[in-house]
XYZ file of C-alpha atoms in Angstrom:
690
model
C 40.185 54.044 -109.471
C 40.009 51.487 -106.508
C 39.821 48.059 -107.804
C 40.475 45.807 -104.827
C 40.190 47.357 -101.130
C 41.787 45.797 -97.924
C 39.671 46.666 -94.840
C 42.229 46.657 -91.827
C 39.674 45.761 -89.229
C 37.292 43.393 -88.135
C 33.453 42.953 -87.272
C 30.595 45.330 -88.135
C 32.809 48.173 -89.880
C 34.348 45.522 -92.053
C 31.032 44.307 -92.993
C 29.960 47.857 -93.585
C 32.533 48.762 -95.990
C 32.446 45.594 -97.906
C 28.509 46.467 -98.443
C 29.618 49.685 -100.208
C 32.307 48.159 -101.936
C 29.763 45.681 -103.720
C 27.431 48.422 -104.776
C 30.509 50.026 -106.373
C 32.210 46.837 -107.905
C 35.199 46.946 -105.973
C 36.599 43.809 -104.899
C 37.307 43.034 -100.901
C 39.986 41.644 -98.751
C 39.706 40.823 -95.243
C 42.050 40.166 -92.684
C 41.508 38.028 -89.786
C 42.912 36.854 -86.341
C 42.484 33.014 -85.690
C 39.745 33.672 -83.243
C 37.924 35.443 -86.204
C 38.384 32.774 -88.748
C 34.633 32.114 -88.979
C 33.211 35.558 -88.596
C 30.748 36.824 -90.653
C 32.994 39.523 -92.098
C 35.616 37.021 -93.253
C 32.957 35.004 -94.999
C 31.515 38.058 -96.972
C 35.134 39.146 -98.489
C 36.100 38.298 -101.730
C 39.348 37.383 -100.243
C 40.616 36.881 -96.773
C 44.046 36.894 -95.398
C 45.264 35.214 -91.685
C 47.140 37.338 -89.609
C 49.551 35.689 -87.218
C 50.090 37.047 -83.784
C 50.717 36.178 -80.294
C 47.405 37.063 -79.084
C 43.895 37.736 -81.182
C 43.801 41.443 -80.664
C 47.622 41.841 -81.321
C 46.976 40.534 -85.110
C 45.226 43.456 -85.946
C 48.050 46.061 -84.913
C 50.686 44.310 -86.944
C 51.555 46.814 -89.678
C 53.999 44.565 -91.610
C 51.579 41.753 -91.390
C 48.697 43.925 -93.137
C 50.798 45.226 -95.732
C 51.910 41.720 -96.419
C 48.172 40.693 -96.904
C 47.788 43.492 -99.400
C 50.401 42.684 -101.328
C 49.608 38.710 -101.399
C 46.018 39.594 -102.190
C 46.642 42.299 -104.868
C 44.885 44.789 -103.126
C 45.562 48.486 -104.307
C 43.970 50.201 -101.290
C 43.580 50.024 -97.590
C 40.641 51.362 -95.482
C 41.208 51.063 -91.861
C 37.843 51.231 -90.276
C 37.660 52.753 -86.819
C 39.516 51.194 -83.869
C 42.888 49.476 -83.975
C 45.180 51.230 -86.587
C 42.485 53.506 -87.772
C 44.136 56.817 -86.369
C 47.627 55.571 -86.517
C 49.780 57.982 -88.430
C 52.678 55.640 -88.940
C 50.398 52.977 -90.259
C 48.848 55.735 -92.793
C 52.245 56.397 -94.052
C 53.171 52.924 -94.444
C 50.337 52.377 -96.626
C 51.215 55.103 -98.821
C 55.088 54.473 -99.005
C 53.889 51.046 -100.067
C 52.493 52.346 -103.200
C 48.798 51.809 -101.923
C 45.829 54.123 -101.876
C 44.896 55.297 -98.109
C 41.187 55.892 -97.613
C 41.517 58.346 -94.771
C 43.397 61.679 -93.970
C 47.041 62.061 -94.533
C 49.376 60.702 -91.901
C 50.321 64.401 -90.926
C 47.116 65.246 -90.153
C 46.506 62.037 -88.204
C 49.676 62.603 -86.393
C 48.547 66.182 -85.453
C 45.225 65.509 -84.236
C 46.309 61.945 -82.731
C 47.972 63.830 -79.936
C 45.110 65.364 -78.053
C 47.252 68.096 -76.284
C 48.965 69.332 -79.716
C 45.915 69.234 -81.445
C 44.105 71.582 -78.660
C 47.009 74.146 -79.201
C 46.753 73.997 -82.934
C 43.199 74.578 -83.033
C 42.923 77.262 -80.477
C 44.978 79.390 -82.800
C 42.419 78.562 -85.429
C 39.869 80.177 -82.801
C 38.026 76.990 -81.823
C 36.975 77.552 -78.356
C 39.027 75.264 -75.718
C 38.583 74.056 -71.934
C 41.644 74.740 -69.472
C 44.000 71.607 -69.258
C 46.980 70.669 -67.276
C 49.539 67.917 -67.434
C 51.019 68.513 -63.956
C 48.632 67.099 -60.963
C 50.481 69.627 -58.713
C 49.013 72.506 -61.163
C 45.078 71.440 -60.385
C 43.251 73.464 -57.865
C 39.767 73.388 -58.816
C 37.830 70.282 -58.997
C 35.918 67.989 -60.648
C 38.383 67.551 -63.488
C 38.658 64.899 -66.077
C 41.779 62.728 -66.795
C 42.145 61.985 -70.672
C 44.438 59.726 -72.519
C 46.387 61.898 -75.155
C 46.080 59.199 -77.901
C 43.318 57.054 -78.762
C 39.530 57.615 -77.791
C 36.469 55.585 -76.941
C 36.287 56.380 -73.635
C 39.547 54.448 -72.835
C 41.927 56.344 -70.334
C 39.293 58.490 -69.024
C 38.396 59.250 -65.235
C 36.369 61.972 -63.417
C 38.070 63.020 -60.351
C 35.994 65.145 -57.683
C 38.805 65.718 -55.041
C 42.696 66.091 -54.801
C 42.662 62.796 -52.807
C 41.729 60.584 -55.852
C 43.823 62.506 -58.419
C 46.975 60.366 -58.254
C 45.362 57.103 -58.289
C 42.959 58.226 -61.181
C 46.064 59.382 -63.361
C 47.815 56.326 -62.857
C 44.873 54.247 -63.732
C 44.287 55.977 -66.792
C 47.869 55.502 -67.944
C 47.665 51.915 -67.302
C 44.543 51.449 -69.486
C 45.612 54.050 -71.977
C 48.877 52.033 -72.358
C 47.112 48.816 -72.631
C 44.568 50.233 -75.595
C 46.849 52.396 -77.548
C 50.313 51.951 -76.761
C 50.761 55.279 -75.109
C 50.187 56.078 -71.534
C 50.513 60.092 -71.991
C 47.353 61.403 -70.023
C 46.215 65.116 -69.178
C 43.795 66.705 -67.082
C 40.928 68.921 -68.164
C 38.294 70.808 -66.435
C 34.949 68.857 -66.034
C 31.737 70.631 -67.303
C 28.614 69.020 -65.112
C 25.577 68.412 -67.085
C 27.449 68.964 -70.457
C 26.154 67.729 -73.580
C 28.524 65.770 -76.101
C 27.995 67.305 -79.506
C 29.706 66.487 -82.615
C 30.037 67.489 -85.972
C 30.794 65.174 -89.301
C 32.821 66.921 -91.631
C 34.358 65.842 -94.887
C 37.041 67.167 -96.893
C 38.458 66.594 -100.196
C 42.149 67.051 -101.789
C 40.782 70.017 -103.912
C 40.944 72.270 -100.510
C 36.993 72.002 -99.440
C 35.751 70.977 -96.171
C 31.857 71.039 -95.451
C 29.775 70.177 -92.316
C 27.285 67.305 -93.029
C 25.512 68.269 -89.542
C 25.893 67.400 -86.053
C 25.141 64.404 -83.584
C 24.120 64.348 -80.059
C 25.879 61.693 -78.384
C 25.521 62.415 -74.538
C 24.043 59.217 -73.203
C 27.295 57.340 -72.185
C 28.597 54.724 -70.039
C 32.068 54.729 -68.484
C 32.447 57.668 -71.303
C 31.614 55.603 -74.316
C 28.790 56.675 -76.202
C 25.715 54.542 -76.451
C 22.815 56.460 -77.755
C 23.514 58.795 -80.907
C 21.156 60.865 -82.592
C 21.015 63.634 -85.499
C 19.688 66.484 -85.553
C 20.797 67.515 -82.222
C 17.827 69.311 -80.694
C 19.881 73.044 -80.555
C 18.804 76.131 -81.785
C 19.707 77.283 -85.337
C 22.329 79.894 -83.928
C 24.065 77.374 -82.069
C 24.088 74.827 -84.626
C 25.558 77.563 -87.317
C 28.301 77.962 -84.889
C 29.207 74.304 -84.213
C 29.270 73.835 -87.790
C 31.555 76.837 -88.625
C 33.816 75.824 -85.728
C 34.293 72.151 -87.127
C 34.832 73.495 -90.640
C 37.613 75.930 -88.979
C 39.202 72.834 -87.570
C 39.121 71.042 -90.531
C 40.583 73.781 -92.675
C 43.094 74.228 -90.245
C 44.770 71.107 -90.616
C 43.778 70.588 -94.697
C 41.703 67.791 -93.803
C 40.747 65.125 -96.387
C 38.259 62.293 -95.857
C 35.583 61.612 -93.151
C 36.169 63.076 -89.730
C 34.375 64.298 -86.641
C 35.110 67.274 -84.507
C 33.497 66.714 -80.835
C 32.345 69.486 -78.609
C 31.237 69.546 -75.081
C 28.209 71.728 -74.993
C 27.944 73.587 -71.299
C 24.425 74.483 -69.941
C 25.219 78.169 -70.538
C 25.345 77.338 -74.356
C 29.089 77.503 -74.442
C 31.012 74.857 -76.221
C 34.464 73.596 -75.921
C 36.452 71.313 -78.478
C 37.253 68.017 -77.289
C 39.049 66.000 -79.889
C 38.959 65.496 -83.774
C 38.372 61.933 -84.723
C 40.384 61.156 -87.835
C 38.219 58.332 -89.102
C 34.817 57.375 -89.884
C 32.741 57.182 -86.512
C 30.869 54.104 -85.359
C 27.699 56.514 -85.178
C 27.871 57.652 -89.002
C 24.654 55.737 -89.917
C 22.497 58.325 -88.202
C 23.994 60.733 -90.726
C 23.376 58.798 -93.420
C 19.948 58.293 -92.345
C 19.051 61.781 -92.427
C 20.866 62.774 -95.488
C 20.520 59.858 -97.614
C 24.441 59.904 -98.331
C 26.565 56.812 -97.992
C 29.420 58.009 -96.359
C 32.018 55.159 -97.145
C 31.269 55.802 -100.752
C 32.187 59.448 -100.402
C 35.346 58.200 -98.417
C 36.421 55.812 -101.432
C 35.786 58.733 -104.294
C 37.886 61.329 -102.163
C 40.657 58.682 -101.955
C 40.483 58.362 -105.479
C 40.650 61.862 -105.846
C 37.276 63.345 -106.657
C 36.188 66.281 -105.269
C 33.017 66.035 -102.564
C 30.004 64.979 -104.566
C 27.629 67.442 -103.304
C 28.060 71.295 -103.875
C 26.598 72.340 -100.471
C 25.483 71.113 -96.847
C 22.956 68.617 -97.204
C 19.548 69.040 -96.417
C 18.343 67.026 -93.161
C 15.138 64.868 -93.723
C 13.636 63.562 -90.308
C 15.512 62.542 -87.183
C 17.565 59.250 -86.564
C 18.691 57.777 -83.455
C 21.681 54.886 -82.962
C 21.963 52.689 -80.059
C 25.019 50.491 -79.234
C 24.077 47.066 -78.623
C 26.898 45.773 -76.242
C 27.841 42.225 -74.704
C 27.940 43.597 -71.132
C 25.938 43.806 -67.873
C 24.815 47.163 -66.737
C 23.759 45.773 -63.171
C 27.147 44.476 -62.763
C 28.991 47.765 -63.745
C 28.947 47.170 -67.302
C 30.917 43.966 -66.895
C 31.747 42.502 -70.299
C 29.806 39.382 -71.048
C 30.780 36.470 -73.345
C 29.231 33.416 -74.528
C 27.463 31.866 -77.958
C 24.590 33.886 -79.566
C 22.444 31.313 -80.286
C 19.986 33.531 -81.660
C 20.247 37.437 -82.696
C 17.497 38.801 -84.793
C 15.646 42.480 -84.577
C 12.564 42.191 -86.243
C 11.672 44.622 -89.055
C 15.392 45.974 -89.527
C 17.286 45.965 -92.451
C 20.677 44.218 -92.266
C 21.935 45.910 -95.614
C 24.488 48.454 -93.924
C 23.202 51.171 -96.235
C 21.274 54.433 -95.672
C 17.514 53.438 -95.151
C 14.192 54.975 -93.904
C 12.996 52.934 -91.140
C 15.174 50.464 -88.952
C 18.722 49.583 -89.737
C 20.894 46.877 -88.223
C 24.614 47.148 -88.338
C 25.990 43.881 -86.993
C 29.233 42.023 -86.526
C 27.648 38.807 -85.329
C 24.905 36.483 -86.404
C 23.328 33.301 -84.952
C 25.877 31.234 -83.671
C 28.658 33.919 -83.057
C 31.188 33.363 -80.120
C 31.395 36.417 -78.097
C 34.908 36.311 -76.439
C 37.189 38.709 -74.355
C 39.736 39.863 -77.103
C 37.920 42.891 -78.663
C 35.319 45.933 -77.842
C 32.101 44.498 -76.437
C 29.817 46.046 -78.979
C 27.839 43.539 -81.069
C 25.922 45.611 -83.307
C 24.106 49.236 -83.900
C 20.568 49.524 -84.372
C 19.140 52.767 -86.175
C 16.005 54.030 -86.562
C 14.819 57.059 -88.904
C 11.492 58.589 -88.736
C 9.883 61.974 -89.496
C 10.188 63.073 -85.879
C 12.284 62.509 -82.978
C 9.648 61.318 -80.946
C 8.487 58.567 -83.647
C 12.268 57.598 -84.142
C 12.450 56.966 -80.590
C 9.371 54.646 -80.156
C 10.179 52.928 -83.249
C 13.638 52.100 -82.105
C 12.611 51.214 -78.457
C 9.912 48.832 -79.626
C 12.528 47.073 -82.210
C 14.953 46.677 -79.447
C 12.187 45.304 -76.879
C 11.024 42.627 -79.283
C 14.347 41.600 -80.500
C 15.788 38.013 -79.575
C 19.043 38.080 -78.483
C 19.855 34.887 -76.723
C 22.816 33.443 -75.231
C 24.786 36.611 -74.231
C 23.972 39.203 -71.640
C 23.320 42.578 -73.232
C 22.623 46.395 -72.490
C 19.359 45.979 -74.465
C 16.879 46.595 -71.248
C 18.877 49.446 -70.135
C 18.632 51.081 -73.826
C 15.243 50.573 -73.974
C 14.429 52.003 -70.362
C 16.611 55.163 -71.534
C 14.612 55.644 -74.993
C 11.245 55.346 -72.942
C 12.388 57.569 -70.221
C 10.342 60.782 -69.828
C 13.646 62.670 -69.392
C 15.104 61.410 -72.756
C 11.986 62.208 -74.287
C 12.194 65.843 -73.094
C 15.773 66.304 -74.069
C 16.912 66.572 -70.508
C 20.118 64.488 -71.140
C 23.945 65.004 -70.583
C 26.898 62.833 -70.364
C 25.660 62.011 -66.513
C 22.400 60.805 -67.308
C 23.019 57.241 -66.256
C 24.297 58.338 -63.045
C 21.397 60.573 -62.316
C 18.743 57.960 -63.289
C 19.173 54.507 -61.529
C 16.098 53.239 -62.555
C 16.781 52.674 -66.027
C 18.954 49.895 -64.875
C 16.060 48.051 -63.929
C 15.121 44.901 -66.288
C 12.390 45.197 -68.690
C 10.746 42.128 -67.454
C 8.857 42.827 -63.889
C 9.755 40.289 -60.971
C 5.978 39.381 -60.929
C 5.926 38.625 -64.196
C 8.917 36.115 -64.161
C 6.644 33.163 -62.998
C 4.410 33.247 -66.278
C 7.710 33.412 -68.393
C 8.992 30.105 -66.418
C 5.584 28.426 -66.778
C 5.997 29.059 -70.457
C 9.367 27.556 -70.377
C 8.128 24.517 -68.804
C 5.134 24.069 -71.093
C 7.208 24.469 -74.153
C 9.924 21.968 -72.811
C 7.136 19.490 -72.191
C 5.637 20.165 -75.588
C 9.179 19.581 -76.977
C 9.858 16.356 -75.089
C 6.390 15.080 -76.223
C 7.155 15.735 -80.003
C 10.250 13.624 -79.594
C 8.589 10.962 -77.933
C 8.812 7.417 -79.849
C 5.377 5.941 -77.884
C 2.014 7.428 -76.894
C 2.890 10.576 -79.183
C -0.654 11.370 -79.335
C -1.257 12.111 -75.754
C -1.266 15.849 -74.774
C 2.048 17.280 -73.332
C 2.080 16.793 -69.539
C -1.016 14.634 -69.445
C -0.953 12.127 -66.399
C -3.205 8.865 -65.770
C -3.256 10.116 -62.066
C -4.496 13.725 -62.168
C -3.509 14.438 -58.372
C 0.147 14.556 -59.356
C 1.580 17.562 -60.665
C 4.390 17.960 -63.435
C 7.584 19.502 -61.806
C 10.269 21.573 -63.844
C 12.999 23.447 -62.160
C 15.083 26.145 -63.554
C 17.896 28.532 -62.627
C 16.785 31.994 -63.125
C 18.132 35.609 -62.602
C 17.608 35.365 -58.729
C 18.415 31.902 -58.122
C 16.274 28.375 -58.453
C 12.856 28.682 -59.673
C 10.373 25.640 -59.332
C 7.494 25.079 -61.682
C 4.465 22.686 -60.864
C 1.467 22.361 -62.937
C -1.097 19.904 -63.724
C -3.141 19.469 -66.939
C -6.821 18.197 -67.340
C -7.907 15.297 -69.615
C -8.357 17.814 -72.245
C -4.897 19.214 -72.172
C -6.050 22.538 -70.536
C -4.262 24.019 -67.321
C -5.823 22.574 -64.178
C -3.537 24.035 -61.639
C -0.092 25.728 -61.654
C 2.444 27.551 -59.011
C 5.776 28.963 -59.519
C 8.111 28.862 -56.501
C 10.989 31.542 -57.189
C 13.011 30.298 -53.899
C 12.748 26.501 -54.642
C 15.823 24.801 -52.781
C 16.713 21.016 -52.354
C 14.445 20.577 -49.886
C 11.491 21.430 -52.029
C 8.109 19.334 -51.103
C 7.529 16.453 -53.011
C 5.143 16.245 -55.665
C 2.875 14.012 -54.213
C 2.730 15.927 -50.725
C -0.509 18.123 -51.263
C -0.099 19.739 -47.645
C 3.497 20.795 -48.426
C 2.940 21.800 -51.954
C -0.074 24.392 -50.671
C 2.113 25.580 -48.234
C 4.955 26.646 -50.718
C 2.422 27.993 -53.429
C 1.124 31.661 -53.334
C -2.407 32.740 -52.191
C -4.797 31.748 -55.397
C -6.565 34.914 -54.600
C -3.153 36.852 -55.313
C -2.591 34.894 -58.587
C -3.577 35.588 -62.135
C -6.469 33.633 -63.721
C -4.269 31.745 -66.315
C -5.705 29.229 -68.808
C -3.516 27.590 -71.429
C -4.466 28.248 -75.053
C -1.441 26.842 -76.857
C 1.857 24.774 -75.999
C 4.159 23.874 -78.585
C 8.094 23.642 -78.595
C 8.731 27.444 -79.707
C 5.377 28.984 -78.790
C 3.190 29.225 -75.747
C -0.155 31.416 -75.578
C -1.798 31.814 -72.018
C -4.931 33.383 -71.039
C -4.190 35.932 -68.238
C -7.046 37.331 -66.698
C -8.747 37.402 -69.684
C -5.728 38.712 -72.297
C -4.147 36.480 -74.401
C -0.428 36.532 -74.137
C 2.180 34.620 -76.583
C 5.528 33.710 -75.620
C 8.228 32.880 -77.931
C 10.314 30.014 -76.663
C 13.975 28.854 -78.060
C 15.694 26.336 -76.304
C 19.890 25.882 -76.720
C 20.884 22.597 -74.813
C 19.725 23.294 -71.307
C 19.337 27.177 -71.869
C 15.617 28.231 -72.375
C 15.000 31.633 -73.829
C 11.583 33.120 -73.329
C 10.509 36.440 -75.080
C 7.055 37.728 -73.857
C 4.997 41.059 -74.286
C 6.697 42.233 -70.816
C 10.176 41.451 -71.656
C 12.700 38.537 -72.020
C 14.037 35.866 -69.658
C 16.886 33.686 -69.812
C 16.476 30.452 -67.655
C 18.524 27.262 -67.436
C 16.682 24.050 -67.024
C 18.194 21.779 -64.286
C 18.342 18.264 -64.845
C 15.867 16.097 -62.713
C 18.685 13.965 -61.399
C 21.646 15.975 -61.049
C 25.143 14.600 -60.887
C 27.459 15.430 -58.286
C 29.726 18.750 -58.524
C 32.913 19.784 -56.810
C 32.226 22.314 -54.289
C 33.654 25.590 -53.985
C 34.931 26.900 -50.866
C 32.492 29.514 -48.999
C 33.057 33.057 -49.731
C 34.752 32.538 -53.013
C 34.790 35.201 -55.603
C 34.758 33.738 -58.952
C 36.045 35.302 -62.206
C 33.147 36.772 -63.988
C 35.005 36.535 -67.631
C 38.426 35.485 -68.943
C 41.131 38.147 -68.343
C 44.586 39.383 -66.605
C 44.643 40.014 -62.984
C 46.981 43.394 -63.380
C 46.707 44.353 -59.874
C 45.862 42.704 -56.172
C 45.366 45.330 -53.606
C 45.233 43.186 -50.442
C 47.091 40.661 -48.742
C 46.249 37.296 -47.070
C 45.041 37.660 -43.686
C 44.070 41.216 -44.309
C 40.679 42.453 -43.041
C 38.248 44.215 -45.565
C 34.890 45.964 -45.409
C 32.271 45.418 -48.053
C 33.058 47.470 -51.178
C 36.963 47.369 -50.917
C 38.920 46.879 -53.970
C 40.561 43.517 -53.794
C 42.050 43.068 -57.537
C 41.867 44.591 -60.633
C 40.803 42.548 -63.789
C 41.517 43.415 -67.492
C 39.259 42.385 -70.073
C 38.227 43.565 -73.388
C 40.506 46.538 -73.182
C 39.214 47.997 -70.112
C 40.115 47.734 -66.233
C 37.400 46.250 -63.864
C 37.548 46.686 -60.338
C 36.727 43.210 -58.033
C 35.215 44.406 -54.967
C 34.660 42.522 -51.612
C 31.080 41.549 -51.397
C 31.085 41.652 -47.609
C 33.050 42.360 -44.574
C 35.574 39.992 -43.701
C 39.141 38.490 -43.603
C 40.969 37.611 -46.818
C 42.115 33.847 -46.438
C 43.139 33.132 -50.003
C 44.728 34.883 -53.167
C 45.240 32.233 -55.470
C 46.079 34.343 -58.446
C 49.103 37.067 -58.448
C 49.381 40.045 -60.411
C 49.984 39.312 -64.045
C 47.897 36.140 -63.780
C 45.383 34.914 -66.540
C 42.354 33.307 -65.209
C 39.363 31.656 -66.839
C 35.608 32.160 -66.202
C 34.843 30.572 -62.955
C 38.098 30.791 -61.564
C 38.760 31.575 -57.880
C 40.256 35.184 -57.323
C 40.035 35.465 -53.699
C 38.294 33.674 -50.694
C 36.871 35.892 -47.821
C 35.962 34.555 -44.354
C 32.984 36.829 -43.382
C 32.143 34.541 -39.949
C 31.821 36.131 -36.688
C 35.485 34.577 -35.928
C 37.214 36.899 -38.436
C 37.412 39.466 -35.685
C 36.679 43.376 -35.745
C 36.702 44.837 -39.119
C 38.867 48.015 -40.409
C 38.361 48.902 -44.054
C 41.454 48.045 -46.468
C 43.549 50.672 -47.949
C 42.883 50.815 -51.711
C 46.165 52.283 -52.175
C 48.052 49.685 -50.761
C 49.493 47.171 -53.494
C 51.543 44.408 -51.625
C 52.171 42.562 -54.876
């Protein structure tokens, strides 16, 4: 019987395993990098051991250090979580050889399924349907195809190729990304199925020879071949469901599977399905299966690892529908570029944070208020799960919870997720792995542009109320009160599209006498005391909403807009102001009234959007480039990100060579787009002078 369990992972999955351990009375051990020393999962463990390493990510890959941590802490079992060493056969074998209980399938099974090429050959013999695949680019004649990493998963090392011209570069890029993520750059090529759905089956095996299917999940909504929306049950007919379960169980039996695993299939529009891969671990999306079955899959993992038979005699009945979204620190509008920063506030109203099967809303999170989001690990912050009796109800509940969540300080994909869930196509189950490519409308922010002025006004009023609350003299005066009513209050913010200037004047009762918001305010904005210039900058009063001030407090502003009261929640963190209103959220930065001089950046400079390493430089100084041409490849959060030329011009500076490390805001390249730059010819993306 397991007494003390070490989780060889971090973040949300470590917290998830610890939660089940607490219910079973199993003591817990966390291992952590220096970057994670203050993370929530470390604080929640009974014991924690620091892992030394040259880089924060590397620490979780040091097998000998993890085994040493188990010995020093007195752990008698190891749970690998997912990611890092979770599907590493050598790690599983080392844990077993050390006399510890391994919570997962045997090393030989992990090895067999970890090599996707070998897995396809093995399971084809068991009757599992397969797509044609190749290892030699010269053998590929029909397109489109998908380049895939043979080791690992999570969408890394995957590229869709639609013609022969792009195949070689796609293979090279996939190899680099796979080698960086998994330590193995082997890739293969597979036929790509247009408008296919990604449907997977949760299986469980025990040491007594039984393998069971616990239902299927539809994971078709993906970005960069990584799942972001998962649901169960999949909307398929009963006959197809039975065939999927049968094929998954056959795959499990073919390798004598033990523990939690997932068999993933690609479902073609014709109704055919094909094996993609077997994940020999617990999946990120396991909470939706727990929601509809009421089972604790981590508990099952521990019991099976102790030698117990599966605690259920038959496939469990499914109750209702569950949907999960992955909330990630990234900017969908910028090709899903990872985002970093400090989470000043992270709250999903109405969600249970207990990491346990529940009816309703569930939040499995690796972060809390104050957590720092860096570049060393995957961008996923949390998973939000909704259960309801029907798919439509679960969809609506999840979208509503996300829309009202307070996520302050780090850019996330929240708005995208809400728009996907609320789209008619998702509601009608017109979904497949290319959903996002065909629906650019879901990339629009939730907050409409014409509602940003109200959010900025709320931010200005809340900031003034906060200053008034801190005032040491004349504290009884209303916020924003002026002895000379002709003079307006002026606040300036940096918003999503540049500088925003808010002007407002309160009457002697504290009511809003007049207001205006100029979203294109510049340094030459009219002075507050110049009524003629001010009226020229204001929008036509007939086109503005009639707005009255109902309440203005440091954390809450209520406005009456055309006879409808609207409440805005306002949270300040230094100069950052976060406004959550009925139409969406706005993130603003309040500018100082007397700004200090700052160093100028050369015109045409491309700045690093986040810390990372420049892995390739595709151009050279003096080269003419066209807008959209690739300049550099930046690696961050285990993924490659292309830095593209924003305009036509000539490259005049390349300060960072290939292999160089950069911080956020560092100059990566400078492009001269002046007419003097001469006639332009597109750069050759295949060139790499460095």
